[in-house]
Amino acid sequence: MWSSNVSNDNQLSISSISVTQLAKEFGTPAFILDEADFQDRATKWNSALHAAFGDNAGSVYYAAKAFICVEVARWIKDIGIGIDVCTGGELAVAIRGGIDPKKIEVHGNNKSIAEIESAVAVGVGTIVIDSLYEIDRVAAAAKSHGIVQKVLLRLTPGIEAHTHESIATAHEDVKFGFSIASGAAWKAIEQVRNAPSLELRGFHAHIGSQILETDSFEISAQRLIALLAKYRDEFSTQLPELDLGGGYGIAYLPGETDLNPDTTMKALAAVVTAQCEAHNLSIPKISIEPGRAIVGPTMFTLYEVGTIKDVTLGNGANRRYISVDGGMSDNLRPALYQAEYTAVLANRKSNAPKISARIVGKHCETGDIVIREIDLENDIIPGDLLATPATGAYGRSMATNYNHVPRPPVIAVKDGKARIILRRETEGDLLALDI
Ligand code: LLP
């Protein structure tokens, strides 16, 4: 839940800097990022992939959608892993961060022609094709640049992953990819093979996000490998790559645990090895695309309490509403997926008895909830700081300007130093869009 350099003695601190200091220097709300922890997690997923698959390890592609900014792209470059981008905007940040285009993989179910064109023009390593239209569009862009573009086909392996329905992606009734079961995948394979400017390298599947059991990943790998075997039987040649996507779940609440990179990769490697043996295939290069598992636990959100209100419920019970200076504009996940978070009183220790509270934001709707139900010290007052852990993934990246709220900054902390890596938006930034 909390990143490795966070401690909570007299108050919450990260790499020896107290939240009081951080709030004073950078204001609230703010995303506080544990830089060493990010680098450590990215490195651990990379080592786990290599330890489990050895020479057959492909690449870790960090899923930029979880969170990206130019400085984080530089870290990705320095760590040496790849990056998964799914829009022209994410591609631009990756390039600005100096990532080698060959280590970029481009996703998206509706890449625009302009996005395809700029991806091909910068020389991205792989484009993951998601529809029949796109086969023609990528082929045309590659042809006009006089290159042969490496591509994967995004496939739908028909799996009901155990997660919220909005973030499950591999059952049949989805907008993503080509269904294996219906034969759509086979049609796409034939069409790619007929395009001289495309080189089909293999298959990709992403079954969903925030998945905490490895069995769905294993079934997905099994189905992709069966299709690799069918391909080999038909065309007498084997495709060299499989990308098994992201989705590795993390802890949000006390008592939960992150999926462990080593055990997860070992479990996958066991299935891949057994399935390849059963089909008499050599093991393809295996890649993965973790986003949340790398960045999620590395940030917490720091809020200041603004107002407090006690409300009597129908049954006579009391609910304390604690309003903070952010809300659904910096964390949409509770409203979108009923995601649950925890929080602590961060600027001081209190032994006061706890009472049932709801942490809400400053936006003009009832659904603007950060935490629906939490027991918090009953002496919390306006001006206190609250911190919500594990907001690194899909927090700042899905932040909005709802109610014309400027989006919070991201402050990276390492070795006792804090610095802004993504500044706070200003009212000036918002007004700059008006004509
Ligand atoms: N690869 C592909 C093709 C993806 O679509 C995604 C996420 C990932 C990798 C990374 O998944 P991760 O390892 O981060 O779970 N906004 C939602 C999550 C949406 C995920 C979309 N795709 C949330 O806040 O839970």
Short mmCIF file of C-alpha atoms and ligand atoms in Angstrom, two decimals:
data_model
loop_
_atom_site.label_atom_id
_atom_site.label_comp_id
_atom_site.label_asym_id
_atom_site.label_seq_id
_atom_site.Cartn_x
_atom_site.Cartn_y
_atom_site.Cartn_z
CA MET A 1 0.00 0.00 0.00
CA TRP A 2 2.63 2.52 1.10
CA SER A 3 5.86 2.80 -0.85
CA SER A 4 9.07 1.62 0.76
CA ASN A 5 10.48 5.00 1.83
CA VAL A 6 7.37 6.14 3.69
CA SER A 7 7.45 6.07 7.48
CA ASN A 8 4.89 7.12 10.03
CA ASP A 9 6.34 8.00 13.42
CA ASN A 10 5.31 11.40 14.72
CA GLN A 11 3.85 12.19 11.34
CA LEU A 12 3.92 10.70 7.86
CA SER A 13 7.26 11.21 6.12
CA ILE A 14 8.83 10.08 2.91
CA SER A 15 12.58 9.74 2.66
CA SER A 16 12.77 11.78 5.90
CA ILE A 17 10.69 14.69 4.57
CA SER A 18 7.54 15.27 6.59
CA VAL A 19 4.20 15.83 4.93
CA THR A 20 3.95 19.14 6.78
CA GLN A 21 7.08 20.29 4.94
CA LEU A 22 5.79 18.95 1.62
CA ALA A 23 2.43 20.67 2.04
CA LYS A 24 4.12 23.93 2.97
CA GLU A 25 6.47 23.87 0.01
CA PHE A 26 4.25 22.42 -2.72
CA GLY A 27 0.68 22.94 -1.52
CA THR A 28 -2.18 20.46 -1.51
CA PRO A 29 -3.64 18.41 -3.02
CA ALA A 30 -0.47 16.84 -4.37
CA PHE A 31 0.68 13.44 -5.57
CA ILE A 32 3.85 12.51 -3.69
CA LEU A 33 5.95 9.99 -5.64
CA ASP A 34 8.63 7.76 -4.13
CA GLU A 35 11.19 7.82 -6.92
CA ALA A 36 13.44 5.04 -5.63
CA ASP A 37 10.42 2.81 -5.09
CA PHE A 38 9.29 3.36 -8.70
CA GLN A 39 12.71 2.46 -10.01
CA ASP A 40 12.84 -0.56 -7.73
CA ARG A 41 9.43 -1.88 -8.83
CA ALA A 42 10.19 -1.43 -12.52
CA THR A 43 13.51 -3.20 -12.05
CA LYS A 44 11.89 -6.03 -10.09
CA TRP A 45 9.30 -6.76 -12.81
CA ASN A 46 12.08 -6.71 -15.38
CA SER A 47 14.31 -9.06 -13.35
CA ALA A 48 11.35 -11.35 -12.62
CA LEU A 49 10.55 -11.64 -16.33
CA HIS A 50 14.19 -12.41 -17.13
CA ALA A 51 14.63 -14.84 -14.23
CA ALA A 52 11.50 -16.78 -15.19
CA PHE A 53 11.96 -16.85 -18.96
CA GLY A 54 15.74 -16.61 -19.36
CA ASP A 55 16.67 -16.28 -23.05
CA ASN A 56 12.99 -16.29 -23.91
CA ALA A 57 12.31 -13.07 -21.99
CA GLY A 58 11.04 -10.37 -24.31
CA SER A 59 10.50 -6.94 -22.81
CA VAL A 60 8.71 -5.26 -19.95
CA TYR A 61 6.68 -2.47 -21.54
CA TYR A 62 5.65 -0.02 -18.82
CA ALA A 63 2.00 0.91 -19.48
CA ALA A 64 2.17 4.70 -19.77
CA LYS A 65 -1.59 5.10 -19.27
CA ALA A 66 -1.16 4.29 -15.57
CA PHE A 67 0.94 7.46 -15.22
CA ILE A 68 3.46 9.17 -17.45
CA CYS A 69 5.29 12.48 -17.60
CA VAL A 70 8.56 13.34 -19.26
CA GLU A 71 10.66 12.74 -16.14
CA VAL A 72 9.13 9.30 -15.60
CA ALA A 73 9.82 8.52 -19.27
CA ARG A 74 13.49 9.38 -18.57
CA TRP A 75 13.49 6.91 -15.67
CA ILE A 76 12.06 4.24 -17.98
CA LYS A 77 14.81 4.98 -20.49
CA ASP A 78 17.49 4.75 -17.79
CA ILE A 79 16.11 1.49 -16.39
CA GLY A 80 16.22 0.20 -19.95
CA ILE A 81 12.73 -1.26 -20.23
CA GLY A 82 10.21 -0.50 -22.97
CA ILE A 83 7.01 1.49 -22.87
CA ASP A 84 3.45 0.85 -24.02
CA VAL A 85 1.69 3.95 -25.36
CA CYS A 86 -1.86 4.10 -26.66
CA THR A 87 -2.22 7.64 -28.01
CA GLY A 88 -0.22 10.23 -29.86
CA GLY A 89 0.04 12.16 -26.59
CA GLU A 90 1.64 9.27 -24.70
CA LEU A 91 3.95 8.69 -27.67
CA ALA A 92 5.03 12.33 -27.61
CA VAL A 93 5.90 12.13 -23.90
CA ALA A 94 7.88 8.90 -24.40
CA ILE A 95 9.85 10.46 -27.24
CA ARG A 96 10.44 13.69 -25.27
CA GLY A 97 11.77 11.54 -22.42
CA GLY A 98 14.36 10.10 -24.77
CA ILE A 99 13.04 6.54 -24.95
CA ASP A 100 14.45 4.64 -27.92
CA PRO A 101 11.55 4.35 -30.39
CA LYS A 102 12.45 0.70 -30.91
CA LYS A 103 11.40 0.11 -27.29
CA ILE A 104 7.97 1.65 -27.85
CA GLU A 105 4.92 -0.47 -28.45
CA VAL A 106 1.79 1.25 -29.74
CA HIS A 107 -1.68 0.21 -28.63
CA GLY A 108 -5.21 1.50 -29.10
CA ASN A 109 -8.47 0.21 -30.54
CA ASN A 110 -8.95 3.36 -32.62
CA LYS A 111 -5.57 4.81 -33.42
CA SER A 112 -6.08 7.73 -35.74
CA ILE A 113 -4.39 7.76 -39.12
CA ALA A 114 -2.26 10.66 -37.85
CA GLU A 115 -1.25 8.65 -34.77
CA ILE A 116 -0.30 5.65 -36.92
CA GLU A 117 1.62 7.93 -39.25
CA SER A 118 3.65 9.54 -36.45
CA ALA A 119 4.34 6.17 -34.81
CA VAL A 120 5.68 4.77 -38.08
CA ALA A 121 7.58 7.99 -38.79
CA VAL A 122 9.48 7.91 -35.48
CA GLY A 123 10.23 4.23 -36.00
CA VAL A 124 8.40 2.55 -33.12
CA GLY A 125 9.36 -1.05 -32.50
CA THR A 126 5.91 -2.62 -32.54
CA ILE A 127 2.37 -1.66 -33.39
CA VAL A 128 -0.32 -3.83 -31.88
CA ILE A 129 -3.08 -4.09 -34.45
CA ASP A 130 -6.62 -4.05 -33.15
CA SER A 131 -8.95 -4.06 -36.19
CA LEU A 132 -9.09 -5.02 -39.87
CA TYR A 133 -9.15 -1.34 -40.87
CA GLU A 134 -5.95 -0.84 -39.00
CA ILE A 135 -4.16 -3.56 -40.93
CA ASP A 136 -4.62 -1.49 -44.08
CA ARG A 137 -3.79 1.79 -42.35
CA VAL A 138 -0.55 0.56 -40.76
CA ALA A 139 0.43 -1.21 -44.00
CA ALA A 140 -0.11 2.01 -45.97
CA ALA A 141 1.91 4.12 -43.51
CA ALA A 142 4.77 1.60 -43.51
CA LYS A 143 4.71 1.41 -47.29
CA SER A 144 4.86 5.18 -47.65
CA HIS A 145 7.92 5.26 -45.36
CA GLY A 146 9.50 2.39 -47.27
CA ILE A 147 9.75 0.17 -44.21
CA VAL A 148 8.40 -3.15 -43.01
CA GLN A 149 6.59 -2.52 -39.71
CA LYS A 150 6.69 -5.17 -37.01
CA VAL A 151 3.20 -5.84 -35.69
CA LEU A 152 1.40 -8.00 -33.16
CA LEU A 153 -2.29 -8.84 -33.37
CA ARG A 154 -4.35 -8.07 -30.31
CA LEU A 155 -6.47 -11.10 -29.55
CA THR A 156 -9.45 -11.72 -27.32
CA PRO A 157 -8.96 -15.04 -25.58
CA GLY A 158 -12.51 -15.20 -24.17
CA ILE A 159 -11.78 -14.90 -20.45
CA GLU A 160 -13.92 -13.48 -17.68
CA ALA A 161 -11.18 -11.97 -15.53
CA HIS A 162 -11.99 -11.41 -11.85
CA THR A 163 -12.14 -7.63 -11.73
CA HIS A 164 -14.55 -4.71 -12.15
CA GLU A 165 -16.53 -5.05 -15.42
CA SER A 166 -15.24 -1.70 -16.76
CA ILE A 167 -11.65 -2.91 -16.66
CA ALA A 168 -12.07 -6.53 -17.82
CA THR A 169 -11.04 -6.73 -21.47
CA ALA A 170 -10.80 -10.30 -22.68
CA HIS A 171 -14.36 -11.70 -22.68
CA GLU A 172 -16.07 -11.90 -26.08
CA ASP A 173 -18.30 -8.83 -25.87
CA VAL A 174 -15.59 -6.14 -25.90
CA LYS A 175 -14.35 -3.52 -28.33
CA PHE A 176 -10.75 -4.75 -28.14
CA GLY A 177 -8.89 -7.10 -30.44
CA PHE A 178 -9.88 -10.08 -32.56
CA SER A 179 -11.77 -12.95 -31.03
CA ILE A 180 -10.00 -16.29 -31.23
CA ALA A 181 -13.20 -18.29 -30.76
CA SER A 182 -15.19 -16.61 -33.55
CA GLY A 183 -12.46 -16.95 -36.17
CA ALA A 184 -11.90 -13.18 -36.40
CA ALA A 185 -8.30 -13.68 -35.29
CA TRP A 186 -7.63 -16.08 -38.12
CA LYS A 187 -9.04 -13.67 -40.69
CA ALA A 188 -6.75 -10.93 -39.35
CA ILE A 189 -3.74 -13.26 -39.48
CA GLU A 190 -4.38 -13.99 -43.15
CA GLN A 191 -4.85 -10.33 -43.97
CA VAL A 192 -1.60 -9.30 -42.24
CA ARG A 193 0.27 -12.05 -44.04
CA ASN A 194 -0.91 -10.59 -47.32
CA ALA A 195 0.52 -7.15 -46.53
CA PRO A 196 4.15 -6.98 -47.69
CA SER A 197 4.88 -3.90 -45.56
CA LEU A 198 3.88 -5.70 -42.32
CA GLU A 199 5.79 -8.36 -40.43
CA LEU A 200 3.58 -10.37 -38.11
CA ARG A 201 5.71 -11.09 -35.01
CA GLY A 202 3.07 -12.73 -32.83
CA PHE A 203 0.04 -12.20 -30.63
CA HIS A 204 -0.95 -9.94 -27.78
CA ALA A 205 -3.66 -10.19 -25.14
CA HIS A 206 -4.50 -7.99 -22.17
CA ILE A 207 -7.16 -9.63 -20.06
CA GLY A 208 -7.97 -6.77 -17.69
CA SER A 209 -6.63 -4.72 -14.84
CA GLN A 210 -6.26 -5.05 -11.06
CA ILE A 211 -6.28 -8.85 -11.26
CA LEU A 212 -5.08 -10.57 -8.12
CA GLU A 213 -5.06 -14.27 -9.12
CA THR A 214 -2.69 -15.68 -11.72
CA ASP A 215 -5.12 -18.25 -13.17
CA SER A 216 -6.66 -15.90 -15.78
CA PHE A 217 -3.20 -14.93 -17.05
CA GLU A 218 -2.39 -18.63 -17.35
CA ILE A 219 -5.54 -19.46 -19.34
CA SER A 220 -4.85 -16.53 -21.65
CA ALA A 221 -1.29 -17.76 -22.30
CA GLN A 222 -2.64 -21.24 -22.96
CA ARG A 223 -5.10 -20.00 -25.61
CA LEU A 224 -2.53 -17.82 -27.35
CA ILE A 225 -0.09 -20.71 -27.50
CA ALA A 226 -2.74 -23.01 -28.97
CA LEU A 227 -3.18 -20.43 -31.73
CA LEU A 228 0.60 -20.24 -32.25
CA ALA A 229 0.48 -24.00 -32.80
CA LYS A 230 -2.37 -23.71 -35.29
CA TYR A 231 -0.37 -21.04 -37.12
CA ARG A 232 2.71 -23.27 -37.24
CA ASP A 233 0.60 -26.20 -38.52
CA GLU A 234 -0.93 -24.07 -41.25
CA PHE A 235 2.10 -22.08 -42.41
CA SER A 236 5.00 -24.35 -41.34
CA THR A 237 6.72 -21.53 -39.50
CA GLN A 238 6.51 -20.28 -35.93
CA LEU A 239 5.76 -16.75 -34.80
CA PRO A 240 8.48 -15.55 -32.42
CA GLU A 241 6.65 -13.33 -29.89
CA LEU A 242 3.82 -13.31 -27.34
CA ASP A 243 2.86 -10.29 -25.28
CA LEU A 244 0.72 -11.21 -22.31
CA GLY A 245 -0.30 -7.66 -21.39
CA GLY A 246 -0.57 -6.07 -17.96
CA GLY A 247 -3.17 -6.19 -15.22
CA TYR A 248 -1.17 -7.29 -12.18
CA GLY A 249 -3.07 -6.20 -9.10
CA ILE A 250 -1.88 -4.24 -6.07
CA ALA A 251 -2.95 -3.68 -2.46
CA TYR A 252 -5.25 -0.73 -1.80
CA LEU A 253 -6.48 -1.62 1.68
CA PRO A 254 -4.85 -2.92 4.86
CA GLY A 255 -4.56 -6.72 4.69
CA GLU A 256 -4.28 -6.84 0.88
CA THR A 257 -1.04 -7.69 -0.93
CA ASP A 258 0.43 -6.86 -4.34
CA LEU A 259 0.89 -9.69 -6.83
CA ASN A 260 4.51 -10.69 -6.38
CA PRO A 261 6.55 -10.27 -9.58
CA ASP A 262 8.68 -13.38 -9.07
CA THR A 263 5.91 -15.81 -8.22
CA THR A 264 3.66 -14.38 -10.93
CA MET A 265 6.32 -14.67 -13.62
CA LYS A 266 7.29 -18.17 -12.44
CA ALA A 267 3.67 -19.30 -12.64
CA LEU A 268 3.38 -17.88 -16.14
CA ALA A 269 6.65 -19.44 -17.23
CA ALA A 270 5.51 -22.86 -15.99
CA VAL A 271 2.33 -22.66 -18.07
CA VAL A 272 4.06 -21.28 -21.15
CA THR A 273 6.75 -23.98 -20.99
CA ALA A 274 4.24 -26.81 -20.51
CA GLN A 275 1.95 -25.58 -23.29
CA CYS A 276 4.81 -25.09 -25.73
CA GLU A 277 6.06 -28.57 -24.97
CA ALA A 278 2.60 -30.02 -25.47
CA HIS A 279 2.35 -28.36 -28.88
CA ASN A 280 5.97 -29.03 -29.77
CA LEU A 281 6.70 -25.32 -30.15
CA SER A 282 9.83 -23.51 -29.16
CA ILE A 283 9.12 -20.96 -26.43
CA PRO A 284 8.47 -17.53 -27.97
CA LYS A 285 9.84 -14.29 -26.54
CA ILE A 286 7.43 -13.34 -23.76
CA SER A 287 6.67 -9.69 -22.99
CA ILE A 288 4.46 -8.08 -20.34
CA GLU A 289 2.96 -4.62 -19.81
CA PRO A 290 2.57 -3.78 -16.13
CA GLY A 291 1.39 -0.26 -15.37
CA ARG A 292 -0.39 -0.24 -12.01
CA ALA A 293 2.01 -2.77 -10.46
CA ILE A 294 4.95 -0.44 -11.13
CA VAL A 295 3.54 3.01 -10.37
CA GLY A 296 0.44 2.36 -8.24
CA PRO A 297 2.02 1.90 -4.82
CA THR A 298 4.69 4.57 -5.42
CA MET A 299 2.42 7.58 -4.85
CA PHE A 300 0.16 8.85 -2.14
CA THR A 301 -2.16 11.82 -2.40
CA LEU A 302 -1.79 14.53 0.20
CA TYR A 303 -4.95 16.48 0.98
CA GLU A 304 -5.80 19.21 3.46
CA VAL A 305 -9.03 19.00 5.42
CA GLY A 306 -11.24 22.01 4.74
CA THR A 307 -14.57 21.47 6.49
CA ILE A 308 -16.17 18.86 8.71
CA LYS A 309 -19.86 18.18 9.10
CA ASP A 310 -21.78 15.69 11.24
CA VAL A 311 -24.88 14.30 9.60
CA THR A 312 -27.56 12.29 11.39
CA LEU A 313 -28.60 9.25 9.37
CA GLY A 314 -32.11 7.81 9.19
CA ASN A 315 -31.29 5.20 11.85
CA GLY A 316 -30.10 7.91 14.23
CA ALA A 317 -26.42 7.13 13.68
CA ASN A 318 -23.93 9.87 12.97
CA ARG A 319 -21.77 10.16 9.87
CA ARG A 320 -18.91 12.62 9.88
CA TYR A 321 -18.23 14.15 6.46
CA ILE A 322 -14.63 15.25 6.16
CA SER A 323 -14.10 17.42 3.07
CA VAL A 324 -10.67 17.62 1.47
CA ASP A 325 -9.33 20.05 -1.12
CA GLY A 326 -9.45 17.59 -4.06
CA GLY A 327 -11.75 14.66 -4.78
CA MET A 328 -13.12 13.09 -7.92
CA SER A 329 -11.02 15.40 -10.11
CA ASP A 330 -7.80 13.79 -8.83
CA ASN A 331 -9.18 10.33 -8.08
CA LEU A 332 -12.00 9.18 -10.32
CA ARG A 333 -11.64 5.54 -9.38
CA PRO A 334 -14.10 5.45 -6.45
CA ALA A 335 -16.81 7.03 -8.63
CA LEU A 336 -16.04 4.97 -11.73
CA TYR A 337 -15.30 1.54 -10.29
CA GLN A 338 -16.42 1.81 -6.67
CA ALA A 339 -12.71 1.49 -5.90
CA GLU A 340 -11.82 1.50 -2.22
CA TYR A 341 -8.96 3.36 -0.60
CA THR A 342 -7.71 3.98 2.88
CA ALA A 343 -6.32 7.17 4.43
CA VAL A 344 -4.44 8.29 7.50
CA LEU A 345 -4.21 11.46 9.51
CA ALA A 346 -0.77 12.44 8.22
CA ASN A 347 0.51 15.60 9.94
CA ARG A 348 0.36 14.43 13.56
CA LYS A 349 -0.34 11.44 15.76
CA SER A 350 -3.60 11.32 17.64
CA ASN A 351 -4.84 8.91 20.28
CA ALA A 352 -8.37 10.22 20.04
CA PRO A 353 -11.12 7.59 19.67
CA LYS A 354 -12.10 6.75 16.12
CA ILE A 355 -15.46 7.45 14.56
CA SER A 356 -17.08 6.44 11.31
CA ALA A 357 -16.32 9.03 8.65
CA ARG A 358 -16.68 9.60 4.93
CA ILE A 359 -13.94 11.48 3.10
CA VAL A 360 -15.37 13.61 0.34
CA GLY A 361 -14.01 16.10 -2.14
CA LYS A 362 -14.90 19.67 -3.06
CA HIS A 363 -16.91 18.95 -6.20
CA CYS A 364 -20.55 19.69 -6.72
CA GLU A 365 -21.99 16.21 -6.53
CA THR A 366 -22.77 13.58 -3.94
CA GLY A 367 -20.73 10.91 -5.75
CA ASP A 368 -17.57 12.92 -5.12
CA ILE A 369 -16.29 10.45 -2.55
CA VAL A 370 -12.67 9.62 -1.83
CA ILE A 371 -13.45 7.01 0.85
CA ARG A 372 -17.02 5.89 1.48
CA GLU A 373 -16.51 4.59 4.99
CA ILE A 374 -13.47 4.79 7.22
CA ASP A 375 -12.80 4.97 10.94
CA LEU A 376 -10.75 8.09 11.68
CA GLU A 377 -9.69 9.94 14.82
CA ASN A 378 -12.51 12.13 16.08
CA ASP A 379 -10.24 15.12 16.73
CA ILE A 380 -9.41 15.74 13.07
CA ILE A 381 -9.92 19.43 12.33
CA PRO A 382 -9.68 21.76 9.34
CA GLY A 383 -6.03 22.26 8.42
CA ASP A 384 -5.06 18.66 9.21
CA LEU A 385 -3.49 16.67 6.39
CA LEU A 386 -4.84 13.34 5.18
CA ALA A 387 -2.85 10.96 2.97
CA THR A 388 -4.34 8.30 0.69
CA PRO A 389 -1.86 5.60 -0.35
CA ALA A 390 -1.60 3.70 -3.67
CA THR A 391 -2.89 6.49 -5.89
CA GLY A 392 -0.01 6.35 -8.38
CA ALA A 393 -1.85 4.44 -11.09
CA TYR A 394 -4.83 5.99 -12.87
CA GLY A 395 -4.93 8.85 -10.37
CA ARG A 396 -3.14 11.82 -11.90
CA SER A 397 -3.46 10.14 -15.32
CA MET A 398 -7.26 10.21 -15.13
CA ALA A 399 -7.46 13.55 -13.34
CA THR A 400 -9.87 16.10 -14.78
CA ASN A 401 -10.55 19.82 -14.51
CA TYR A 402 -14.12 19.26 -13.34
CA ASN A 403 -15.45 22.46 -11.75
CA HIS A 404 -12.38 24.21 -13.19
CA VAL A 405 -10.12 22.72 -10.57
CA PRO A 406 -6.46 22.83 -11.61
CA ARG A 407 -4.94 19.35 -11.61
CA PRO A 408 -2.48 18.59 -8.78
CA PRO A 409 1.28 18.37 -9.22
CA VAL A 410 3.46 15.29 -8.91
CA ILE A 411 6.32 15.72 -6.46
CA ALA A 412 9.14 13.17 -6.68
CA VAL A 413 11.02 12.47 -3.47
CA LYS A 414 14.37 10.70 -3.34
CA ASP A 415 17.35 10.70 -0.96
CA GLY A 416 15.83 13.36 1.27
CA LYS A 417 15.07 15.75 -1.60
CA ALA A 418 11.70 16.68 -3.06
CA ARG A 419 11.17 18.23 -6.48
CA ILE A 420 8.30 18.96 -8.82
CA ILE A 421 8.29 16.67 -11.86
CA LEU A 422 4.84 17.71 -13.09
CA ARG A 423 3.74 21.13 -11.91
CA ARG A 424 0.36 22.09 -10.56
CA GLU A 425 -2.00 23.52 -13.15
CA THR A 426 -2.96 27.13 -12.62
CA GLU A 427 -6.12 29.06 -13.32
CA GLY A 428 -4.02 30.66 -16.05
CA ASP A 429 -3.55 27.25 -17.70
CA LEU A 430 -7.30 26.76 -17.67
CA LEU A 431 -8.08 30.22 -18.98
CA ALA A 432 -5.45 29.87 -21.71
CA LEU A 433 -7.83 27.55 -23.60
CA ASP A 434 -10.61 30.11 -23.85
CA ILE A 435 -10.91 32.11 -27.06
N1 LLP B 1 -1.67 -3.20 -21.61
C1 LLP B 1 -2.83 -2.84 -22.16
C2 LLP B 1 -3.08 -3.17 -23.55
C3 LLP B 1 -3.79 -2.17 -21.41
O1 LLP B 1 -4.93 -1.82 -21.97
C4 LLP B 1 -3.52 -1.85 -20.05
C5 LLP B 1 -4.49 -1.14 -19.24
C6 LLP B 1 -2.27 -2.23 -19.52
C7 LLP B 1 -1.38 -2.92 -20.32
C8 LLP B 1 -1.87 -1.91 -18.11
O2 LLP B 1 -2.69 -2.50 -17.17
P1 LLP B 1 -2.27 -2.46 -15.62
O3 LLP B 1 -1.01 -3.27 -15.46
O4 LLP B 1 -2.03 -1.05 -15.25
O5 LLP B 1 -3.42 -3.04 -14.91
N2 LLP B 1 -8.45 3.05 -15.37
C9 LLP B 1 -8.56 1.70 -14.83
C10 LLP B 1 -7.56 0.76 -15.46
C11 LLP B 1 -7.69 0.70 -16.96
C12 LLP B 1 -6.62 -0.16 -17.56
C13 LLP B 1 -6.61 -0.01 -19.04
N3 LLP B 1 -5.62 -0.77 -19.69
C14 LLP B 1 -8.40 1.75 -13.33
O6 LLP B 1 -8.21 2.83 -12.78
O7 LLP B 1 -8.47 0.70 -12.66
#
